[in-house]
């Protein structure tokens, strides 16, 4: 290639001979490393950058020379090949230019040439990190539970206050369902907290799959969950509760065998003709959940079953 | 078409050399001993055979790295990565310090997996070139995600057959334990088998 | 050295009689076979022959005797029971033909003859064996243990030809153990991944049985951990698959059996 064209490339390009010595060094590299082509010529990367110890680069060059085709060194795994300081990026935690490296060969034996291209990908890393910030803000959303991404207790109360007024005005029922994973502490003790967390996550997913879009699924705390179903009568809510209990028993949550995780549920109904306060509604659902536990767990109690 | 005992033996040997080379490179990258098992080689003539051999579900989403071969051997090589294995490998590569969430992880993961796929494919291809004494040119690696059955369907092309190579792989000191699965398109499989026959007949 | 034509003729007669005796003694010794041949004696006979031929200016015999003496010394240095029949037969055949030629040519021993023919090529083989330092100077008995037929085939195909190495193959542990005892190899190339037991263990059994061969691990897996294990297990070298001629030659050189 015409050397002047080679110097116009917006990426770093060098060519090495079969013994890994630099035979070409473009303008980009000179600008970023302050090493002139004359100085680089005839030297290996190890000689030019004495602190550079990169066995993976050496192997990739070997592999390319031995007929393995082009090789890449990703910024994810290596960050960079040649140390190039980018001072104003230090505050982003990126003191050095991130590089995507591509290695290709031409020719054979002693005439072989290794073409190493270095592409600056620092800006895309910055973009990704900006997206990470947004994602993390979502994670920390005040209304969400960080583990399951369900709504949290605080949101349940806010939502109930609002819906309570609406339901009274437009006279529609609201079903409240309290659910609890049976013997969750024993699961945690036996399988560890990592599995415990995954059981919670899988259970949360199962709950969201069993309800309508307008319904609210929330983690109330620990292994306790709440589902609020506006415009839903007692029979339908009981049906939903029984299906959740049944599905939980059959499912493999957190990779545990089906049947190892069960849940109990209590369902209460807000009826505009005989209205309960929001706290009474949840208290009633909780009382029935307690009855389901007392009656042997793995079941739903949908009306008063006080013996 | 089935592999004869000689062809089976030769392709297993070929696969073993390629995967051992890859293991050596991975051991440098992971700074850990990589243990590999004896490869399993099968010539599959339809999607179901491949799916059964891989013990995945056909609708399962899999990640893959593919590279085109040209020169004396033409066709395509696909490296399959089961998502669970890749997550474990990825977190091991980056260490626990980098716990990322959501979208960004995928971008990094694709990049890292492309490099790993490139290592494995090019190790196998260079071993083949060495052993078969042929010149093989390899394109740059591409990453893709697809349903397993669609991916195999694409790999089969018109000739409706693929050479499937699988080998278990473990890192000694880390929780990396998976299966490498390489799918060679039928054109490559036939050329490899022809070269193997020439060797075994000599 | 020789002052008059008269002296030279007399010397030649004495030398020719002596040369015939030496050749016959060496031949008789060689005919006992590799296990009973005294290579030291063969070496001495040819060394003397070399000196004599130089004294009387028979340049063709001088060169041939020097090569044969050197080769006999190599076999002597190898030690008893380590000379392969191939290595032995190469020497035996050379000496036989030389002895035949001498009987004809002693009539006109100083006449120059063009080198070549069967004797020429035999001597070339001897010389090329001597030229190679430390390595395959002498034909070796080699045992290749690998369950893959392809791998054994490739090994055989890439084995340096024309040096008379004898290659034996074993595809499982039992065969390997049997051959290690029967052929008493100089070098054992051992595959690591063997079905009944790994190669390092099989090598351990061979050692326990008294096999003193140099062990070379035959493997595609050349990670540092594997190399360290092989070294710890007493392997003298590693031959990385896929094998080729250059790799085999360089391993054979490096291990100095």
XYZ file of N, CA and C in Angstrom, chain C residues 12-218:
621
model
N 52.496 -53.535 -0.618
C 51.144 -53.797 -1.076
C 50.765 -55.266 -0.879
N 51.731 -56.143 -1.207
C 51.449 -57.575 -1.070
C 51.156 -57.930 0.377
N 52.021 -57.410 1.252
C 51.819 -57.676 2.686
C 50.462 -57.125 3.128
N 50.209 -55.884 2.670
C 48.965 -55.233 3.105
C 47.742 -56.010 2.614
N 47.771 -56.464 1.339
C 46.612 -57.149 0.786
C 46.307 -58.439 1.541
N 47.335 -59.171 1.889
C 47.134 -60.406 2.644
C 46.510 -60.074 4.000
N 47.069 -59.036 4.600
C 46.590 -58.636 5.934
C 45.137 -58.153 5.850
N 44.820 -57.354 4.801
C 43.470 -56.814 4.639
C 42.466 -57.942 4.499
N 42.807 -58.980 3.697
C 41.874 -60.100 3.525
C 41.588 -60.753 4.865
N 42.618 -60.942 5.677
C 42.431 -61.568 6.991
C 41.526 -60.727 7.890
N 41.840 -59.449 7.889
C 41.047 -58.555 8.765
C 39.570 -58.568 8.357
N 39.329 -58.474 7.047
C 37.936 -58.452 6.566
C 37.223 -59.740 6.940
N 37.924 -60.878 6.823
C 37.273 -62.143 7.130
C 36.987 -62.295 8.625
N 37.942 -61.806 9.429
C 37.709 -61.886 10.881
C 36.496 -61.020 11.273
N 36.445 -59.821 10.694
C 35.333 -58.913 11.017
C 34.006 -59.530 10.563
N 34.028 -60.111 9.361
C 32.824 -60.710 8.814
C 32.343 -61.871 9.693
N 33.300 -62.722 10.102
C 32.934 -63.868 10.946
C 32.290 -63.377 12.233
N 32.845 -62.300 12.757
C 32.312 -61.749 14.009
C 30.906 -61.198 13.798
N 30.742 -60.477 12.693
C 29.432 -59.867 12.412
C 28.366 -60.928 12.156
N 28.787 -62.066 11.578
C 27.803 -63.094 11.237
C 27.193 -63.745 12.480
N 27.759 -63.502 13.639
C 27.178 -64.067 14.876
C 25.878 -63.350 15.254
N 25.588 -62.258 14.585
C 24.344 -61.542 14.894
C 24.557 -60.471 15.938
N 23.576 -59.547 16.064
C 23.774 -58.366 16.930
C 24.000 -58.718 18.395
N 23.421 -59.825 18.859
C 23.548 -60.121 20.285
C 24.913 -60.693 20.659
N 25.625 -61.304 19.666
C 26.887 -61.954 20.001
C 28.097 -61.335 19.326
N 27.845 -60.314 18.549
C 28.944 -59.706 17.814
C 29.778 -58.812 18.732
N 31.119 -58.920 18.560
C 32.003 -58.043 19.336
C 32.315 -56.833 18.462
N 31.575 -55.748 18.656
C 31.735 -54.578 17.786
C 33.083 -53.906 18.005
N 33.641 -54.108 19.196
C 34.940 -53.518 19.482
C 35.995 -54.116 18.551
N 35.888 -55.453 18.378
C 36.831 -56.137 17.485
C 36.657 -55.653 16.055
N 35.382 -55.523 15.619
C 35.098 -55.047 14.264
C 35.709 -53.658 14.087
N 35.524 -52.844 15.096
C 36.063 -51.492 15.035
C 37.584 -51.499 14.885
N 38.252 -52.344 15.687
C 39.724 -52.394 15.649
C 40.236 -52.861 14.291
N 39.575 -53.889 13.732
C 40.011 -54.410 12.436
C 39.944 -53.309 11.381
N 38.836 -52.554 11.381
C 38.674 -51.540 10.333
C 39.552 -50.315 10.594
N 39.800 -50.069 11.849
C 40.677 -48.953 12.187
C 42.086 -49.234 11.663
N 42.535 -50.472 11.877
C 43.850 -50.866 11.381
C 43.878 -50.844 9.855
N 42.790 -51.326 9.266
C 42.668 -51.356 7.813
C 42.779 -49.940 7.240
N 42.130 -49.036 7.934
C 42.153 -47.637 7.532
C 43.576 -47.093 7.537
N 44.299 -47.390 8.634
C 45.680 -46.915 8.763
C 46.579 -47.518 7.682
N 46.397 -48.809 7.442
C 47.205 -49.514 6.445
C 46.956 -48.975 5.050
N 45.666 -48.777 4.730
C 45.310 -48.301 3.389
C 45.899 -46.924 3.141
N 45.968 -46.145 4.198
C 46.546 -44.818 4.051
C 48.046 -44.932 3.787
N 48.665 -45.870 4.484
C 50.120 -46.059 4.347
C 50.473 -46.482 2.934
N 49.613 -47.304 2.316
C 49.954 -47.775 0.967
C 49.211 -47.009 -0.121
N 48.532 -45.935 0.272
C 47.865 -45.060 -0.707
C 46.728 -45.704 -1.484
N 45.943 -46.584 -0.824
C 44.749 -47.089 -1.507
C 43.591 -46.219 -1.034
N 43.368 -45.162 -1.788
C 42.453 -44.152 -1.214
C 41.007 -44.651 -1.078
N 40.549 -45.473 -2.017
C 39.152 -45.939 -1.907
C 38.953 -46.768 -0.653
N 39.943 -47.624 -0.329
C 39.787 -48.485 0.849
C 39.961 -47.660 2.123
N 40.812 -46.660 2.014
C 41.043 -45.815 3.184
C 39.718 -45.184 3.643
N 38.994 -44.640 2.647
C 37.739 -43.967 2.985
C 36.705 -44.962 3.524
N 36.526 -46.090 2.813
C 35.520 -47.072 3.214
C 35.802 -47.615 4.616
N 37.054 -47.904 4.869
C 37.416 -48.488 6.169
C 37.161 -47.483 7.294
N 37.431 -46.210 6.974
C 37.210 -45.184 8.015
C 35.725 -45.096 8.388
N 34.875 -45.107 7.365
C 33.432 -45.015 7.623
C 32.953 -46.220 8.429
N 33.419 -47.422 8.001
C 32.941 -48.635 8.674
C 33.457 -48.690 10.118
N 34.703 -48.279 10.315
C 35.252 -48.278 11.673
C 34.434 -47.346 12.577
N 34.107 -46.189 12.032
C 33.325 -45.217 12.817
C 31.960 -45.775 13.179
N 31.346 -46.436 12.213
C 30.007 -46.981 12.458
C 30.069 -48.102 13.501
N 31.106 -48.971 13.383
C 31.260 -50.072 14.346
C 31.478 -49.519 15.754
N 32.200 -48.392 15.830
C 32.435 -47.798 17.139
C 31.115 -47.293 17.738
N 30.263 -46.757 16.869
C 28.945 -46.301 17.344
C 28.139 -47.438 17.939
N 28.154 -48.576 17.207
C 27.376 -49.717 17.699
C 27.958 -50.219 19.025
N 29.304 -50.205 19.099
C 29.944 -50.637 20.346
C 29.499 -49.726 21.500
N 29.460 -48.421 21.223
C 29.107 -47.469 22.285
C 27.659 -47.588 22.730
N 26.824 -48.101 21.821
C 25.404 -48.246 22.174
C 25.224 -49.225 23.320
N 26.154 -50.187 23.404
C 26.065 -51.169 24.483
C 25.339 -52.414 24.022
N 25.562 -53.516 24.750
C 24.973 -54.797 24.368
C 23.448 -54.730 24.401
N 22.833 -55.447 23.527
C 21.376 -55.603 23.449
C 20.654 -54.337 23.025
N 21.365 -53.328 22.628
C 20.669 -52.136 22.165
C 20.876 -51.888 20.688
N 21.589 -52.820 20.037
C 21.788 -52.663 18.605
C 20.646 -53.397 17.901
N 19.932 -52.668 17.057
C 18.803 -53.306 16.369
C 19.344 -54.189 15.250
N 18.502 -55.135 14.825
C 18.954 -56.001 13.748
C 19.120 -55.190 12.470
N 18.297 -54.135 12.323
C 18.433 -53.303 11.125
C 19.809 -52.636 11.095
N 20.210 -52.107 12.250
C 21.499 -51.420 12.325
C 22.632 -52.401 12.064
N 22.468 -53.593 12.607
C 23.494 -54.619 12.473
C 23.606 -55.066 11.015
N 22.445 -55.326 10.405
C 22.444 -55.861 9.047
C 23.025 -54.883 8.042
N 22.814 -53.601 8.323
C 23.373 -52.584 7.449
C 24.907 -52.723 7.413
N 25.480 -52.911 8.585
C 26.934 -53.035 8.685
C 27.402 -54.352 8.054
N 26.686 -55.427 8.382
C 27.042 -56.753 7.874
C 27.077 -56.735 6.350
N 26.026 -56.167 5.749
C 25.946 -56.187 4.292
C 27.073 -55.358 3.672
N 27.371 -54.230 4.305
C 28.448 -53.380 3.783
C 29.776 -54.137 3.798
N 30.031 -54.791 4.922
C 31.308 -55.494 5.069
C 31.382 -56.655 4.074
N 30.249 -57.360 3.874
C 30.208 -58.465 2.913
C 30.596 -57.989 1.519
N 29.969 -56.921 1.089
C 30.228 -56.442 -0.270
C 31.660 -55.928 -0.391
N 32.117 -55.251 0.661
C 33.481 -54.738 0.627
C 34.477 -55.903 0.522
N 34.184 -56.953 1.278
C 35.080 -58.115 1.282
C 35.130 -58.734 -0.108
N 33.949 -58.840 -0.757
C 33.868 -59.395 -2.108
C 34.695 -58.561 -3.079
N 34.479 -57.228 -2.977
C 35.179 -56.326 -3.899
C 36.685 -56.387 -3.702
N 37.067 -56.500 -2.431
C 38.504 -56.532 -2.150
C 39.154 -57.745 -2.787
N 38.446 -58.887 -2.732
C 39.008 -60.090 -3.308
C 39.290 -59.896 -4.801
N 38.378 -59.189 -5.487
C 38.602 -58.944 -6.916
C 39.651 -57.876 -7.134
N 39.591 -56.815 -6.337
C 40.374 -55.634 -6.675
C 41.776 -55.623 -6.108
N 42.097 -56.562 -5.253
C 43.431 -56.571 -4.692
C 44.478 -56.856 -5.777
N 43.966 -57.360 -6.967
C 44.878 -57.570 -8.091
C 45.460 -56.223 -8.520
N 44.609 -55.206 -8.552
C 45.087 -53.871 -8.956
C 44.543 -52.841 -7.985
N 45.019 -52.918 -6.765
C 44.386 -52.143 -5.696
C 44.508 -50.633 -5.848
N 45.498 -50.145 -6.517
C 45.666 -48.694 -6.546
C 44.952 -48.028 -7.710
N 44.286 -48.840 -8.555
C 43.556 -48.246 -9.673
C 42.334 -47.517 -9.135
N 42.164 -46.292 -9.594
C 41.017 -45.510 -9.148
C 39.724 -46.056 -9.725
N 38.690 -46.187 -8.908
C 37.377 -46.573 -9.435
C 36.359 -45.518 -9.023
N 35.389 -45.361 -9.910
C 34.351 -44.369 -9.592
C 33.517 -44.885 -8.419
N 33.274 -44.023 -7.438
C 32.433 -44.452 -6.313
C 31.000 -44.667 -6.784
N 30.249 -45.439 -6.060
C 28.831 -45.662 -6.402
C 28.482 -47.111 -6.270
N 27.404 -47.514 -6.915
C 26.934 -48.895 -6.830
C 26.366 -49.192 -5.460
N 26.145 -50.472 -5.243
C 25.519 -50.898 -3.984
C 26.383 -50.501 -2.786
N 27.672 -50.747 -2.887
C 28.563 -50.438 -1.763
C 28.540 -48.930 -1.473
N 28.563 -48.162 -2.561
C 28.547 -46.709 -2.393
C 27.336 -46.246 -1.612
N 26.171 -46.791 -1.965
C 24.963 -46.314 -1.276
C 24.921 -46.800 0.167
N 25.459 -48.024 0.393
C 25.503 -48.523 1.777
C 26.407 -47.636 2.629
N 27.544 -47.298 2.056
C 28.473 -46.464 2.803
C 27.875 -45.077 3.074
N 27.103 -44.616 2.098
C 26.442 -43.327 2.308
C 25.488 -43.381 3.493
N 24.740 -44.510 3.580
C 23.813 -44.651 4.721
C 24.598 -44.631 6.023
N 25.741 -45.351 6.036
C 26.546 -45.379 7.260
C 27.019 -43.973 7.595
N 27.477 -43.285 6.575
C 28.009 -41.941 6.806
C 26.942 -40.984 7.289
N 25.755 -41.093 6.639
C 24.708 -40.147 7.039
C 24.295 -40.431 8.477
N 24.326 -41.726 8.863
C 24.000 -42.051 10.256
C 25.036 -41.437 11.188
N 26.304 -41.436 10.747
C 27.369 -40.907 11.605
C 27.347 -39.386 11.679
N 26.929 -38.777 10.561
C 26.921 -37.320 10.508
C 25.938 -36.698 11.481
N 24.800 -37.407 11.691
C 23.756 -36.850 12.549
C 24.234 -36.890 13.995
N 24.460 -35.726 14.589
C 25.007 -35.761 15.946
C 23.975 -36.263 16.955
N 24.393 -37.094 17.822
C 23.640 -37.533 18.993
C 22.298 -38.199 18.688
N 21.662 -37.824 17.620
C 20.309 -38.314 17.346
C 20.284 -39.679 16.723
N 19.627 -39.774 15.567
C 19.460 -41.092 14.973
C 20.740 -41.535 14.273
N 21.796 -41.524 15.029
C 23.064 -41.942 14.468
C 22.977 -43.403 14.080
N 22.228 -44.120 14.849
C 22.073 -45.545 14.625
C 20.601 -45.853 14.543
N 20.261 -46.863 13.777
C 18.845 -47.217 13.735
C 18.334 -47.545 15.130
N 17.179 -47.030 15.420
C 16.607 -47.205 16.750
C 15.417 -48.147 16.688
N 15.152 -48.767 17.814
C 13.911 -49.516 17.942
C 12.941 -48.610 18.666
N 11.819 -48.348 17.984
C 10.872 -47.372 18.503
C 9.533 -48.038 18.710
N 8.927 -47.763 19.848
C 7.595 -48.312 20.112
C 6.613 -47.148 20.201
N 5.551 -47.211 19.397
C 4.532 -46.169 19.425
C 3.282 -46.747 20.070
N 2.868 -46.154 21.179
C 1.681 -46.637 21.876
C 0.586 -45.594 21.708
N -0.448 -45.926 20.959
C -1.547 -44.990 20.717
C -2.767 -45.801 20.300
N -3.909 -45.496 20.878
C -5.106 -46.283 20.526
C -5.664 -45.860 19.170
N -5.263 -44.683 18.681
C -5.791 -44.232 17.399
C -4.950 -44.782 16.252
N -5.612 -45.530 15.365
C -4.914 -46.099 14.213
C -4.378 -44.977 13.332
N -5.155 -43.885 13.242
C -4.730 -42.754 12.411
C -3.428 -42.171 12.940
N -3.385 -42.004 14.242
C -2.208 -41.405 14.847
C -0.982 -42.287 14.586
N -1.142 -43.617 14.729
C -0.002 -44.522 14.491
C 0.428 -44.466 13.030
N -0.595 -44.400 12.174
C -0.329 -44.348 10.736
C 0.457 -43.088 10.369
N 0.018 -41.965 10.950
C 0.694 -40.704 10.655
C 2.123 -40.730 11.175
N 2.311 -41.342 12.324
C 3.649 -41.433 12.900
C 4.559 -42.200 11.942
N 4.077 -43.357 11.486
C 4.851 -44.198 10.585
C 5.153 -43.451 9.283
N 4.110 -42.743 8.788
C 4.266 -42.038 7.510
C 5.332 -40.938 7.599
N 5.483 -40.349 8.796
C 6.426 -39.240 8.927
C 7.771 -39.653 9.506
N 7.921 -40.955 9.777
C 9.169 -41.447 10.346
C 10.284 -41.229 9.319
N 11.426 -40.655 9.735
C 12.508 -40.451 8.775
C 12.876 -41.784 8.110
N 12.885 -41.796 6.775
C 13.150 -43.045 6.064
C 14.644 -43.210 5.862
N 15.072 -44.401 5.525
C 16.455 -44.649 5.131
C 17.447 -44.658 6.276
N 16.957 -44.582 7.521
C 17.891 -44.647 8.635
C 17.749 -45.952 9.382
N 16.881 -46.797 8.850
C 16.771 -48.152 9.367
C 16.093 -48.284 10.724
N 15.382 -47.212 11.163
C 14.684 -47.337 12.440
C 13.600 -48.399 12.343
N 13.447 -49.174 13.400
C 12.382 -50.180 13.423
C 11.256 -49.640 14.292
N 10.055 -49.519 13.713
C 8.931 -48.968 14.467
C 7.932 -50.069 14.792
N 7.646 -50.225 16.064
C 6.615 -51.179 16.498
C 5.441 -50.381 17.026
N 4.234 -50.941 16.856
C 3.042 -50.213 17.294
C 2.251 -51.030 18.305
N 1.707 -50.329 19.296
C 0.808 -50.992 20.239
C -0.435 -50.142 20.364
N -1.602 -50.775 20.357
C -2.834 -49.989 20.436
C -3.486 -50.059 21.803
N -2.979 -50.924 22.695
C -3.529 -50.904 24.048
C -2.422 -51.249 25.047
N -2.801 -51.237 26.315
C -1.798 -51.401 27.361
C -1.099 -52.761 27.276
N -1.907 -53.816 27.067
C -1.318 -55.157 27.082
C -0.290 -55.329 25.971
N -0.683 -54.830 24.789
C 0.232 -54.944 23.664
C 1.504 -54.137 23.938
N 1.305 -52.953 24.528
C 2.439 -52.082 24.837
C 3.402 -52.782 25.787
N 2.853 -53.426 26.830
C 3.692 -54.097 27.815
C 4.438 -55.275 27.175
N 3.714 -56.013 26.329
C 4.317 -57.183 25.695
C 5.488 -56.745 24.800
N 5.236 -55.713 23.969
C 6.272 -55.267 23.037
C 7.451 -54.625 23.767
N 7.164 -53.929 24.851
C 8.246 -53.290 25.599
C 9.230 -54.354 26.065
N 8.698 -55.539 26.412
C 9.560 -56.613 26.876
C 10.259 -57.298 25.695
N 9.479 -57.562 24.638
C 10.007 -58.343 23.512
C 11.052 -57.596 22.692
N 10.780 -56.328 22.370
C 11.673 -55.647 21.431
C 12.673 -54.723 22.124
N 12.527 -54.567 23.424
C 13.445 -53.733 24.203
C 13.737 -52.400 23.500
N 12.715 -51.551 23.347
C 12.877 -50.339 22.536
C 13.839 -49.324 23.155
N 14.444 -48.511 22.279
C 15.238 -47.386 22.761
C 14.335 -46.246 23.185
N 13.264 -46.082 22.397
C 12.375 -44.949 22.638
C 10.931 -45.441 22.622
N 10.131 -44.957 23.570
C 8.701 -45.257 23.555
C 7.947 -43.934 23.394
N 7.155 -43.835 22.326
C 6.272 -42.684 22.159
C 4.912 -43.088 22.720
N 4.473 -42.380 23.746
C 3.292 -42.814 24.479
C 2.181 -41.766 24.385
N 1.042 -42.188 23.876
C -0.128 -41.297 23.844
C -0.646 -41.139 25.266
N -1.106 -39.942 25.600
C -1.608 -39.741 26.972
C -2.984 -40.359 27.157
N -3.881 -40.105 26.201
C -5.270 -40.572 26.357
C -5.432 -42.001 25.875
N -5.129 -42.966 26.744
C -5.306 -44.359 26.368
C -6.567 -44.876 27.053
N -7.283 -45.805 26.395
C -8.569 -46.221 26.961
C -8.471 -46.945 28.307
N -7.502 -47.867 28.486
C -7.525 -48.636 29.741
C -6.877 -47.884 30.893
N -5.914 -47.026 30.579
C -5.130 -46.395 31.633
C -4.382 -45.266 30.967
N -4.093 -44.158 31.673
C -3.433 -43.081 30.941
C -1.967 -43.425 30.663
N -1.402 -42.746 29.685
C -0.073 -43.064 29.181
C 1.006 -42.983 30.247
N 0.833 -42.037 31.188
C 1.845 -41.877 32.233
C 1.895 -43.127 33.118
N 0.716 -43.687 33.408
C 0.681 -44.902 34.230
C 1.280 -46.101 33.494
N 0.935 -46.218 32.203
C 1.478 -47.342 31.434
C 3.007 -47.246 31.413
N 3.507 -46.024 31.245
C 4.957 -45.825 31.243
C 5.556 -46.239 32.584
N 4.844 -45.945 33.665
C 5.288 -46.337 35.002
C 5.416 -47.857 35.106
N 4.435 -48.568 34.536
C 4.481 -50.039 34.553
C 5.688 -50.563 33.772
N 5.969 -49.899 32.636
C 7.111 -50.338 31.826
C 8.405 -50.200 32.603
N 8.529 -49.037 33.268
C 9.715 -48.805 34.080
C 9.841 -49.876 35.149
N 8.720 -50.178 35.812
C 8.723 -51.158 36.904
C 9.162 -52.518 36.375
N 8.867 -52.774 35.099
C 9.192 -54.063 34.497
C 10.669 -54.106 34.094
N 11.345 -52.955 34.169
C 12.771 -52.937 33.836
C 13.080 -52.299 32.495
N 12.063 -51.744 31.849
C 12.262 -51.112 30.550
C 13.033 -49.808 30.751
N 14.151 -49.633 29.992
C 14.966 -48.441 30.201
C 14.859 -47.451 29.048
N 13.825 -47.653 28.216
C 13.660 -46.789 27.046
C 13.483 -45.328 27.458
N 13.871 -44.430 26.557
C 13.554 -43.015 26.764
C 12.067 -42.843 26.458
N 11.355 -42.135 27.347
C 9.907 -41.989 27.183
C 9.589 -40.629 26.576
N 8.728 -40.656 25.566
C 8.300 -39.398 24.958
C 6.775 -39.376 24.962
N 6.205 -38.315 25.497
C 4.754 -38.200 25.527
C 4.273 -37.705 24.165
N 3.291 -38.436 23.628
C 2.753 -38.100 22.310
C 1.382 -37.473 22.569
